[in-house]
XYZ file of N, CA, C and O in Angstrom:
588
model
N -17.399 10.524 -10.833
C -16.190 9.781 -10.022
C -15.706 10.810 -8.648
O -16.585 10.771 -7.907
N -14.388 11.099 -8.520
C -13.976 11.696 -7.443
C -13.477 13.061 -7.988
O -12.986 13.353 -9.080
N -12.811 13.794 -6.901
C -12.145 14.971 -7.482
C -10.515 14.132 -7.581
O -10.429 12.807 -7.249
N -10.197 15.085 -8.596
C -8.538 14.580 -9.248
C -7.558 15.210 -8.174
O -7.612 16.370 -7.975
N -6.468 14.562 -8.102
C -5.185 14.839 -7.385
C -4.448 15.655 -8.200
O -4.684 15.716 -9.671
N -2.998 16.090 -7.863
C -2.276 16.209 -8.746
C -1.756 15.549 -9.816
O -1.235 16.115 -10.981
N -1.807 14.423 -9.842
C -1.528 13.409 -10.845
C -2.511 12.871 -11.480
O -2.310 11.720 -11.942
N -3.663 13.371 -11.778
C -4.759 13.099 -12.232
C -5.295 11.648 -11.876
O -5.894 10.941 -12.810
N -5.047 11.328 -10.632
C -5.796 10.327 -10.019
C -6.823 10.551 -9.391
O -7.033 11.299 -8.739
N -8.118 9.940 -9.245
C -9.282 10.183 -8.568
C -8.635 9.933 -6.911
O -7.885 9.433 -6.679
N -9.185 11.161 -6.088
C -8.635 10.963 -4.922
C -9.633 10.198 -3.937
O -9.484 9.432 -2.830
N -10.826 9.977 -4.616
C -11.935 9.133 -3.727
C -12.678 8.354 -4.776
O -12.924 8.758 -5.844
N -13.066 7.204 -4.298
C -14.180 5.887 -5.313
C -15.250 6.038 -4.413
O -15.479 6.021 -3.174
N -16.423 6.249 -5.065
C -17.546 6.060 -4.513
C -17.863 4.287 -4.297
O -17.875 3.631 -5.394
N -18.213 4.013 -3.194
C -18.177 2.461 -2.686
C -19.906 2.109 -3.456
O -20.648 2.684 -3.521
N -19.261 0.751 -4.299
C -20.550 0.493 -5.157
C -20.587 -1.147 -5.102
O -19.589 -1.770 -5.035
N -21.505 -1.876 -5.209
C -21.672 -3.356 -5.395
C -22.861 -3.620 -5.910
O -24.081 -3.131 -5.988
N -22.217 -4.123 -7.153
C -23.398 -4.836 -7.885
C -23.728 -6.260 -7.750
O -22.917 -7.160 -7.486
N -25.186 -6.734 -7.587
C -25.515 -7.892 -7.163
C -26.399 -8.539 -8.195
O -27.312 -7.989 -8.385
N -25.931 -9.746 -8.826
C -26.943 -10.653 -9.505
C -27.065 -11.743 -9.146
O -26.271 -12.299 -8.815
N -28.328 -11.915 -9.365
C -28.715 -13.310 -8.519
C -29.312 -14.134 -9.632
O -30.373 -13.799 -10.490
N -28.893 -15.379 -10.079
C -29.122 -16.173 -10.869
C -30.802 -16.696 -10.355
O -30.302 -17.136 -9.441
N -31.570 -16.855 -11.307
C -32.901 -17.424 -10.897
C -33.216 -18.995 -11.095
O -32.104 -19.586 -11.803
N -33.656 -19.582 -9.994
C -34.260 -21.068 -10.225
C -32.594 -21.682 -10.255
O -32.525 -22.958 -11.052
N -32.122 -21.551 -9.156
C -31.069 -22.589 -9.001
C -30.722 -22.958 -7.403
O -31.318 -22.179 -6.485
N -30.281 -23.912 -7.259
C -30.108 -24.487 -6.146
C -28.720 -24.510 -5.209
O -27.558 -24.117 -5.683
N -28.643 -24.396 -4.130
C -27.406 -24.469 -3.613
C -26.392 -25.493 -4.112
O -25.035 -25.184 -4.067
N -26.704 -26.467 -4.389
C -25.964 -27.748 -4.507
C -25.517 -27.291 -6.046
O -24.824 -28.168 -6.813
N -25.903 -26.550 -7.048
C -25.782 -26.254 -8.186
C -24.400 -25.735 -8.303
O -23.746 -24.911 -7.770
N -23.618 -26.479 -9.258
C -22.277 -25.831 -9.595
C -22.162 -24.524 -10.116
O -21.314 -24.000 -9.531
N -23.100 -24.381 -10.849
C -22.961 -22.986 -11.438
C -23.315 -21.756 -10.603
O -22.509 -20.923 -10.397
N -23.906 -22.109 -9.553
C -24.641 -21.085 -8.483
C -23.302 -21.229 -7.801
O -23.007 -19.797 -6.903
N -22.798 -21.961 -7.296
C -21.902 -22.102 -6.140
C -20.390 -21.584 -6.573
O -19.868 -20.633 -6.026
N -20.331 -21.649 -8.172
C -19.293 -21.121 -8.631
C -19.075 -19.542 -8.858
O -18.407 -18.331 -8.405
N -20.662 -19.021 -9.077
C -21.109 -17.943 -8.953
C -20.923 -16.921 -7.780
O -20.321 -16.074 -7.857
N -21.325 -17.949 -6.377
C -21.107 -16.996 -5.207
C -19.703 -16.892 -4.959
O -19.379 -15.797 -4.261
N -19.008 -17.897 -5.193
C -17.575 -17.765 -4.668
C -16.699 -16.439 -5.796
O -16.202 -15.776 -4.936
N -17.330 -16.317 -6.740
C -16.596 -15.528 -7.737
C -17.534 -13.878 -7.291
O -16.326 -13.234 -7.020
N -18.245 -13.929 -6.623
C -19.211 -12.501 -6.266
C -18.240 -12.287 -4.815
O -17.911 -11.190 -4.664
N -17.684 -13.416 -4.111
C -17.031 -13.152 -2.859
C -15.818 -12.767 -3.071
O -15.259 -11.747 -2.459
N -15.260 -13.472 -4.236
C -13.901 -12.609 -4.556
C -13.816 -11.550 -5.231
O -12.911 -10.429 -4.722
N -14.677 -11.091 -5.779
C -15.206 -9.510 -6.263
C -15.230 -8.536 -5.259
O -14.590 -7.339 -5.568
N -15.939 -9.082 -4.086
C -16.101 -8.033 -3.077
C -14.890 -8.088 -2.324
O -14.639 -6.929 -1.686
N -14.189 -8.942 -2.061
C -12.718 -8.722 -1.589
C -11.688 -7.827 -2.317
O -10.922 -7.128 -1.544
N -11.881 -7.858 -3.674
C -11.195 -7.113 -4.495
C -11.738 -5.490 -4.196
O -10.958 -4.817 -4.240
N -12.975 -5.478 -4.253
C -13.408 -4.056 -3.942
C -13.023 -3.424 -2.699
O -12.356 -2.447 -2.581
N -12.857 -4.232 -1.835
C -12.437 -3.860 0.069
C -10.626 -3.625 -0.202
O -10.606 -2.433 0.343
N -10.231 -4.321 -1.010
C -8.623 -4.115 -1.069
C -8.509 -2.550 -1.967
O -7.594 -1.663 -1.587
N -9.157 -2.722 -2.929
C -8.854 -1.480 -3.773
C -9.313 -0.345 -2.950
O -8.498 0.890 -2.797
N -10.570 -0.386 -2.341
C -10.811 0.895 -1.302
C -9.582 1.165 -0.196
O -8.894 2.255 -0.290
N -8.759 -0.242 0.101
C -7.957 0.111 1.228
C -6.833 0.669 0.346
O -6.196 1.803 1.068
N -6.390 0.588 -0.765
C -5.294 0.851 -1.523
C -5.391 2.560 -1.786
O -4.648 3.389 -1.896
N -6.921 2.724 -2.029
C -7.268 4.366 -2.287
C -6.953 4.973 -1.201
O -6.201 6.453 -1.443
N -6.956 4.144 0.044
C -6.995 5.019 1.028
C -5.600 5.549 1.221
O -4.948 6.542 1.787
N -4.867 4.357 1.195
C -3.447 4.545 1.356
C -2.691 5.318 0.514
O -1.684 6.410 0.950
N -3.034 5.430 -0.970
C -2.686 6.555 -1.729
C -3.102 7.914 -1.425
O -2.285 8.757 -1.383
N -4.201 8.057 -0.981
C -4.427 9.456 -0.467
C -3.556 9.691 1.054
O -3.355 10.849 1.072
N -3.406 8.818 1.792
C -2.582 9.200 2.787
C -1.126 9.296 2.576
O -0.434 10.435 2.930
N -0.476 8.802 1.368
C 0.436 8.901 1.045
C 0.936 10.411 0.356
O 1.442 10.693 0.498
N -0.434 10.592 -0.520
C -0.423 12.100 -0.885
C -0.555 13.376 0.135
O 0.575 14.242 -0.223
N -0.915 13.011 1.188
C -0.797 13.809 2.343
C 0.441 13.883 2.942
O 0.970 14.921 3.265
N 1.056 12.950 3.143
C 2.141 12.740 3.576
C 3.548 13.354 2.603
O 4.299 14.207 3.224
N 3.297 13.315 1.345
C 4.362 13.718 0.395
C 4.063 15.125 0.693
O 5.178 15.960 0.615
N 3.047 15.762 0.840
C 2.774 17.364 0.615
C 3.452 17.820 2.039
O 4.008 18.889 2.420
N 3.523 16.962 3.187
C 3.947 17.447 4.629
C 5.540 17.332 4.597
O 6.033 18.580 4.796
N 5.777 16.571 4.124
C 7.124 16.666 3.724
C 8.019 17.534 2.610
O 9.146 18.102 2.919
N 6.957 17.769 1.718
C 7.443 18.742 0.635
C 7.277 20.030 1.698
O 8.458 21.051 1.307
N 6.557 20.723 2.352
C 6.658 21.621 3.250
C 7.672 21.868 4.166
O 8.160 23.002 4.167
N 7.639 20.643 4.726
C 8.911 20.653 5.831
C 10.482 20.854 5.118
O 11.254 21.806 5.646
N 10.630 20.280 4.030
C 11.616 20.651 3.150
C 11.523 22.118 2.659
O 12.822 22.525 2.755
N 10.643 22.560 2.039
C 10.793 24.202 2.020
C 11.099 24.848 2.785
O 11.679 25.985 2.934
N 10.330 24.639 4.224
C 10.793 25.278 5.393
C 12.139 25.406 5.714
O 12.794 26.609 6.206
N 12.773 24.141 5.517
C 14.186 24.132 6.028
C 14.967 24.620 5.111
O 15.953 25.582 5.465
N 14.809 24.613 3.665
C 15.383 25.430 2.739
C 15.519 26.743 2.785
O 16.382 27.742 2.852
N 14.202 27.355 2.970
C 14.053 28.761 3.488
C 14.920 29.316 4.826
O 15.771 30.285 4.732
N 14.854 28.482 5.952
C 15.839 28.701 6.839
C 17.086 28.745 6.689
O 17.748 29.497 7.228
N 17.628 27.760 5.911
C 18.757 27.674 5.479
C 19.425 29.003 4.740
O 20.539 29.492 5.095
N 18.857 29.416 3.767
C 18.985 30.726 3.216
C 19.147 31.723 3.805
O 20.098 32.868 4.162
N 18.329 31.904 5.080
C 18.161 32.790 6.120
C 19.338 32.877 7.088
O 19.851 33.720 7.105
N 19.889 31.436 7.145
C 20.653 31.662 8.262
C 22.218 31.689 7.437
O 23.291 32.296 7.916
N 22.416 31.472 6.280
C 23.140 31.962 5.437
C 23.592 33.483 5.119
O 24.325 33.901 5.026
N 22.308 34.063 4.949
C 22.229 35.489 5.162
C 22.700 36.140 6.232
O 23.404 37.497 6.133
N 22.118 35.700 7.376
C 22.973 35.949 8.632
C 24.266 36.045 8.505
O 24.931 36.870 9.378
N 25.088 34.903 8.192
C 26.232 35.007 8.377
C 26.603 34.822 9.669
O 26.191 33.878 10.607
N 27.796 35.500 10.465
C 28.298 35.488 11.553
C 27.176 35.768 12.797
O 27.620 35.558 13.679
N 26.421 36.456 12.006
C 25.507 37.305 13.208
C 24.460 36.280 13.532
O 23.301 36.830 14.186
N 24.529 35.069 13.408
C 23.347 33.848 13.594
C 22.965 34.105 14.882
O 22.051 33.566 15.140
N 24.090 33.944 15.806
C 23.721 34.016 17.327
C 22.902 35.024 17.848
O 22.042 34.677 18.552
N 22.886 36.020 17.353
C 22.025 37.106 17.775
C 20.641 36.953 17.309
O 19.739 37.532 18.187
N 20.375 36.351 16.264
C 19.350 35.801 15.467
C 18.858 34.748 15.821
O 17.860 34.347 14.970
N 19.102 33.690 16.557
C 18.824 32.305 16.667
C 17.561 32.085 17.088
O 17.071 32.747 17.982
N 16.998 31.039 16.500
C 15.313 30.833 16.964
C 15.365 30.030 18.042
O 16.507 29.105 18.661
N 14.588 30.175 19.022
C 14.416 29.450 20.225
C 13.778 27.939 19.938
O 13.631 27.269 20.725
N 13.260 28.201 18.909
C 12.401 26.774 18.549
C 13.783 25.627 18.110
O 14.617 25.629 17.460
N 13.360 24.459 18.562
C 14.383 23.358 19.049
C 14.039 22.792 17.340
O 13.220 22.012 17.095
N 15.130 22.452 16.608
C 14.877 21.835 15.317
C 15.204 20.287 15.761
O 14.827 19.273 14.952
N 15.813 19.957 17.173
C 16.114 18.700 17.005
C 14.757 17.807 17.130
O 14.675 16.494 16.762
N 13.878 18.232 17.968
C 12.659 17.299 18.118
C 11.990 17.217 16.636
O 11.368 16.383 16.372
N 11.999 17.997 15.721
C 11.774 18.092 14.313
C 12.188 17.028 13.427
O 11.381 16.191 12.657
N 13.469 17.006 13.830
C 14.393 16.237 13.271
C 13.729 14.666 13.605
O 13.872 13.580 13.009
N 13.860 14.538 14.712
C 13.333 13.170 15.451
C 12.200 12.417 14.870
O 11.988 11.485 14.827
N 10.833 14.021 14.734
C 9.543 13.536 14.161
C 9.809 12.918 12.903
O 9.407 12.022 12.772
N 10.683 13.578 12.125
C 10.635 13.062 10.596
C 11.786 11.925 10.494
O 10.858 11.213 9.777
N 12.331 11.677 11.451
C 13.127 10.205 11.438
C 12.294 9.350 11.734
O 12.331 8.121 11.479
N 11.617 9.495 12.295
C 10.378 8.321 13.300
C 9.555 7.993 11.980
O 9.075 6.820 11.852
N 8.817 9.289 11.440
C 8.075 8.746 10.377
C 8.638 8.201 9.063
O 8.160 7.188 8.870
N 9.833 8.366 9.135
C 10.515 7.880 7.771
C 10.887 6.323 8.103
O 10.430 5.554 7.373
N 11.202 5.832 9.490
C 11.377 4.880 9.917
C 10.236 3.821 9.844
O 10.166 2.827 9.219
N 8.787 4.452 10.044
C 7.629 3.857 10.127
C 7.746 3.360 8.639
O 7.032 2.371 8.249
N 7.533 4.452 7.891
C 7.346 4.030 6.520
C 8.215 3.037 5.645
O 7.591 2.328 4.953
N 9.495 3.090 6.285
C 10.258 2.341 5.555
C 9.830 0.956 6.068
O 9.907 -0.244 5.555
N 9.522 0.481 7.261
C 9.006 -0.756 7.958
C 7.822 -1.049 7.214
O 7.815 -2.441 6.891
N 7.155 -0.286 7.041
C 5.774 -0.655 6.363
C 6.065 -1.356 4.881
O 5.356 -2.264 4.557
N 6.877 -0.638 4.185
C 7.382 -0.939 3.021
C 7.887 -2.274 3.076
O 7.679 -3.213 2.244
N 8.792 -2.488 3.808
C 9.644 -3.878 4.056
C 8.841 -4.830 4.376
O 8.553 -6.118 3.807
N 7.843 -4.981 5.267
C 6.921 -5.622 5.709
C 5.940 -6.158 4.349
O 5.519 -7.291 4.271
N 5.513 -5.050 3.443
C 4.568 -5.318 2.382
C 5.397 -6.203 1.576
O 5.202 -7.214 0.929
N 6.669 -6.137 1.336
C 7.708 -6.553 0.211
C 7.790 -8.640 1.118
O 7.901 -9.254 0.150
N 8.063 -8.133 2.131
C 7.893 -9.835 2.803
C 6.688 -10.371 2.717
O 6.535 -11.729 2.379
N 5.695 -9.800 3.002
C 4.452 -10.328 2.749
C 4.051 -10.548 1.208
O 3.427 -12.107 0.800
N 4.601 -10.075 0.396
C 4.638 -10.517 -1.018
C 5.412 -11.813 -1.378
O 5.195 -12.570 -2.392
N 6.715 -11.774 -0.962
C 7.517 -12.771 -1.081
C 6.965 -14.480 -0.537
O 6.829 -15.318 -0.945
N 6.328 -13.994 0.842
C 5.478 -15.358 1.361
C 4.359 -15.957 0.372
O 4.311 -16.950 0.282
N 4.056 -14.700 -0.142
C 2.529 -15.176 -0.737
C 2.938 -15.845 -1.753
O 2.480 -16.935 -2.534
N 4.255 -15.491 -2.757
C 4.651 -16.089 -3.657
C 4.937 -17.628 -3.464
O 5.031 -18.568 -4.103
N 5.949 -17.695 -2.058
C 6.153 -19.105 -1.962
C 5.225 -19.565 -1.512
O 5.180 -21.091 -1.865
N 4.149 -19.530 -0.830
C 3.002 -20.332 -0.809
C 2.089 -20.599 -2.009
O 1.502 -21.743 -2.215
N 1.883 -19.865 -2.933
C 1.698 -20.207 -4.178
C 2.229 -21.132 -5.153
O 1.689 -22.101 -5.773
N 3.780 -21.160 -5.028
C 4.355 -22.044 -5.539
C 4.387 -23.252 -5.080
O 4.598 -24.505 -5.409
N 4.417 -23.640 -3.554
C 3.889 -24.807 -2.983
C 2.434 -25.101 -3.288
O 2.764 -26.470 -3.184
N 1.744 -24.616 -3.469
C 0.700 -24.922 -3.970
C 0.149 -25.804 -5.202
O -0.459 -26.513 -5.487
N 1.225 -25.422 -6.234
C 1.234 -26.038 -7.774
C 1.625 -27.553 -7.403
O 2.550 -27.826 -6.730
N 1.045 -28.068 -8.414
C 1.155 -29.642 -8.470
C 2.693 -30.083 -8.509
O 3.188 -29.657 -9.188
N 3.102 -30.923 -7.442
C 4.499 -31.085 -7.134
C 4.663 -32.183 -8.420
O 5.806 -32.511 -8.658
N 3.976 -33.014 -8.526
C 4.221 -34.161 -9.604
C 4.838 -33.900 -10.866
O 5.576 -34.608 -11.460
N 4.452 -32.690 -11.605
C 4.931 -32.230 -12.683
C 6.613 -31.830 -12.612
O 7.431 -31.880 -13.652
N 7.078 -31.710 -11.233
C 8.345 -31.436 -10.950
C 9.129 -32.395 -11.018
O 10.398 -32.588 -10.939
N 8.507 -33.765 -10.311
C 9.290 -34.970 -10.203
C 9.141 -35.763 -11.587
O 9.842 -36.723 -11.050
N 8.646 -35.536 -12.514
C 8.803 -36.176 -13.719
C 10.250 -36.733 -14.037
O 11.004 -35.675 -14.221
N 10.741 -37.972 -14.442
C 11.669 -38.299 -14.799
C 12.808 -38.437 -13.495
O 13.722 -38.971 -13.781
N 12.156 -38.209 -12.513
C 13.264 -38.457 -11.026
C 12.878 -39.771 -10.398
O 11.793 -40.076 -10.643
N 13.751 -40.226 -10.024
C 13.632 -41.591 -9.088
C 13.672 -41.222 -7.507
O 13.951 -40.224 -7.139
N 12.884 -42.066 -6.709
C 13.001 -41.817 -5.529
C 14.106 -41.983 -4.627
O 15.201 -42.439 -5.479
N 14.345 -41.635 -3.294
C 15.429 -41.986 -2.694
C 16.009 -43.183 -2.911
O 15.172 -44.304 -2.668
N 17.022 -43.819 -3.012
C 17.868 -44.902 -2.842
C 17.952 -45.425 -1.306
O 19.133 -44.679 -0.768
N 17.692 -46.576 -0.968
C 17.835 -46.856 0.579
C 19.126 -47.999 0.614
O 19.167 -48.974 -0.596
N 20.107 -47.904 1.258
C 21.194 -48.939 1.378
C 20.991 -49.516 2.471
O 20.642 -49.473 3.496
């Protein structure tokens, strides 16, 4: 498998594809066509799974980055608290405003990605519900009455 992360999830998956070919079939054979479509769907799911693993790895690295930044900010807060009123003579020349702006930009991007994914799920759900046969919903109803 791959190396394991802090939550016991594999961090990397080795790509693989298993190809099974039925012998003595033609293109017009429904079983062969069904098999081909199944194989295509399996490959698409493999690609999706690989992309999700990559996203999970990216999130783990991002989480570590955020935790390090949080730890640094807490240590600096403790240091400033210990300095008390003498903080002006010991102040850092480093601009914390730029760090804050970067963190807020990353947070905004992450929030946008999550919202877009949720909208895509809602859209897919709506499309799926429209594909279901409408005649089952219309049983027992009459058409519009014209006057």
